[in-house]
PDB file of C-alpha atoms in Angstrom:
ATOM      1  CA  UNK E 130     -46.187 -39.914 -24.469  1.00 71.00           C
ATOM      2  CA  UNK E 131     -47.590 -42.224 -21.472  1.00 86.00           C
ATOM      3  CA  UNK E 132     -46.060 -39.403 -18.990  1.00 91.00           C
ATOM      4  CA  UNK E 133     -48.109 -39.433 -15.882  1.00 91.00           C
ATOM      5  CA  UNK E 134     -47.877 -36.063 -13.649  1.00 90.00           C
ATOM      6  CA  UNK E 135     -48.612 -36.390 -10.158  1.00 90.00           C
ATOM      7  CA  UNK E 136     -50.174 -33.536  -8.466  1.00 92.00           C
ATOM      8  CA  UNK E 137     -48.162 -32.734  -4.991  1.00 92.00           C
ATOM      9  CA  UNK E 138     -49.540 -29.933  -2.636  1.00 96.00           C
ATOM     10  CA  UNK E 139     -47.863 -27.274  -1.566  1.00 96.00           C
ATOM     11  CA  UNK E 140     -47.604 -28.553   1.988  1.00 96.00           C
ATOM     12  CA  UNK E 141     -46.107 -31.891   0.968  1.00 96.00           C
ATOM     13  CA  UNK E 142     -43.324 -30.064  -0.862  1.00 96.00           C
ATOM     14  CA  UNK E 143     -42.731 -28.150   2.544  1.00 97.00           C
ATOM     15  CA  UNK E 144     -42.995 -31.057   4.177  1.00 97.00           C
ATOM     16  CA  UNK E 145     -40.170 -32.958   1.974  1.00 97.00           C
ATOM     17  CA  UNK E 146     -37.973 -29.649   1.866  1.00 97.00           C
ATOM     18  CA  UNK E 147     -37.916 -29.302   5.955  1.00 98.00           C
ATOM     19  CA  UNK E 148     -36.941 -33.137   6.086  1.00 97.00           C
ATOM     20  CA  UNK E 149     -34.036 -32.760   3.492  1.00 97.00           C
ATOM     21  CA  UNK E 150     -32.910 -29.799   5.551  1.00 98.00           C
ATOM     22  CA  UNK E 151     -33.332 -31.225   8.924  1.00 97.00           C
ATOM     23  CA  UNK E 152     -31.340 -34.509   7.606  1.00 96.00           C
ATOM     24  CA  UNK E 153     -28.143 -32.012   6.077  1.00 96.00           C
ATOM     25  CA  UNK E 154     -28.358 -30.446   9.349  1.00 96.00           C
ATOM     26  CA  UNK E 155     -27.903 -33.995  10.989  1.00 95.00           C
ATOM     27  CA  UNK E 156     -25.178 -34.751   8.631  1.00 95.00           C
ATOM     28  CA  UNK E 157     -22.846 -31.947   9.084  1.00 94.00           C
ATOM     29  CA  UNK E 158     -23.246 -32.434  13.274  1.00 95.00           C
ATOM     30  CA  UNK E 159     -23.287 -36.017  12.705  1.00 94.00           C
ATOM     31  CA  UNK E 160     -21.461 -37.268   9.503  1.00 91.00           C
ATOM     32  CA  UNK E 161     -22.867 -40.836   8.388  1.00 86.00           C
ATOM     33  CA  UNK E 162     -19.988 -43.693   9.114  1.00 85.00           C
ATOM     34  CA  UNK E 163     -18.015 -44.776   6.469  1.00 71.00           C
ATOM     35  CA  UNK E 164     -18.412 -48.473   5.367  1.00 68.00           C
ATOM     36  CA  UNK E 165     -17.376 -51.231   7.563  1.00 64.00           C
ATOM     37  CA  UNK E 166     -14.875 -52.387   5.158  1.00 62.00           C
ATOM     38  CA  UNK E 167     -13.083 -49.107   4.982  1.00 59.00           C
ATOM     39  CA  UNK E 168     -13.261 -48.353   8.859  1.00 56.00           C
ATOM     40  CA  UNK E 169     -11.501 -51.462   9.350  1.00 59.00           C
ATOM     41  CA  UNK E 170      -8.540 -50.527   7.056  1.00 61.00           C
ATOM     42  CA  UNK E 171      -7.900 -46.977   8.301  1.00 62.00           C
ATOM     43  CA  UNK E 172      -8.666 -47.928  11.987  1.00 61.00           C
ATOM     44  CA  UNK E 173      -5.489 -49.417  14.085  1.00 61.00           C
ATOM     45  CA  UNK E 174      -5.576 -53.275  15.026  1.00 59.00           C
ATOM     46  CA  UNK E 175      -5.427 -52.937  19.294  1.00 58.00           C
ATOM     47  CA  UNK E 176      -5.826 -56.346  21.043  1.00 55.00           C
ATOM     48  CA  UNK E 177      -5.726 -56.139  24.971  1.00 57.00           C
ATOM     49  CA  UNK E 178      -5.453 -59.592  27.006  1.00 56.00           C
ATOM     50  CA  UNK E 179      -7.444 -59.783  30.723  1.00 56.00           C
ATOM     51  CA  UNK E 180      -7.183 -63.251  32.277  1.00 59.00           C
ATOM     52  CA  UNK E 181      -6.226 -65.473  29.490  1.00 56.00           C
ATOM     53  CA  UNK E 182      -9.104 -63.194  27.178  1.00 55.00           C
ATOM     54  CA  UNK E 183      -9.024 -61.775  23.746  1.00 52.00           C
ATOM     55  CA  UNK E 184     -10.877 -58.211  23.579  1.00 54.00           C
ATOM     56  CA  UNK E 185     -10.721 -55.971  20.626  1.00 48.00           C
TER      57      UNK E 185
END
């Protein structure tokens, strides 16, 4: 009851399928970064002085 079906064409659905494809392609060349919280505690702490400066 009240259920609304929405007509999508045939090249839409091509259209969506190619660009969830593309995007796992992208994903296994480029895997998405984990969280900024997590980098930070699996990645080492390396502090280097120059001059009297802080880098990290």
């Amino acid at each position: 009851m009240g259920e609304v079906v929405r007509f999508v064409s045939q090249s839409e659905r091509e259209r969506i399928r190619l660009i969830r494809e593309a995007r796992a392609m992208y994903d296994s060349v480029f895997p998405p970064a984990a969280p900024l919280d997590e980098q930070n505690d699996r990645a080492p702490m390396v502090h280097a002085t120059t001059g009297g400066e802080l880098l990290s």
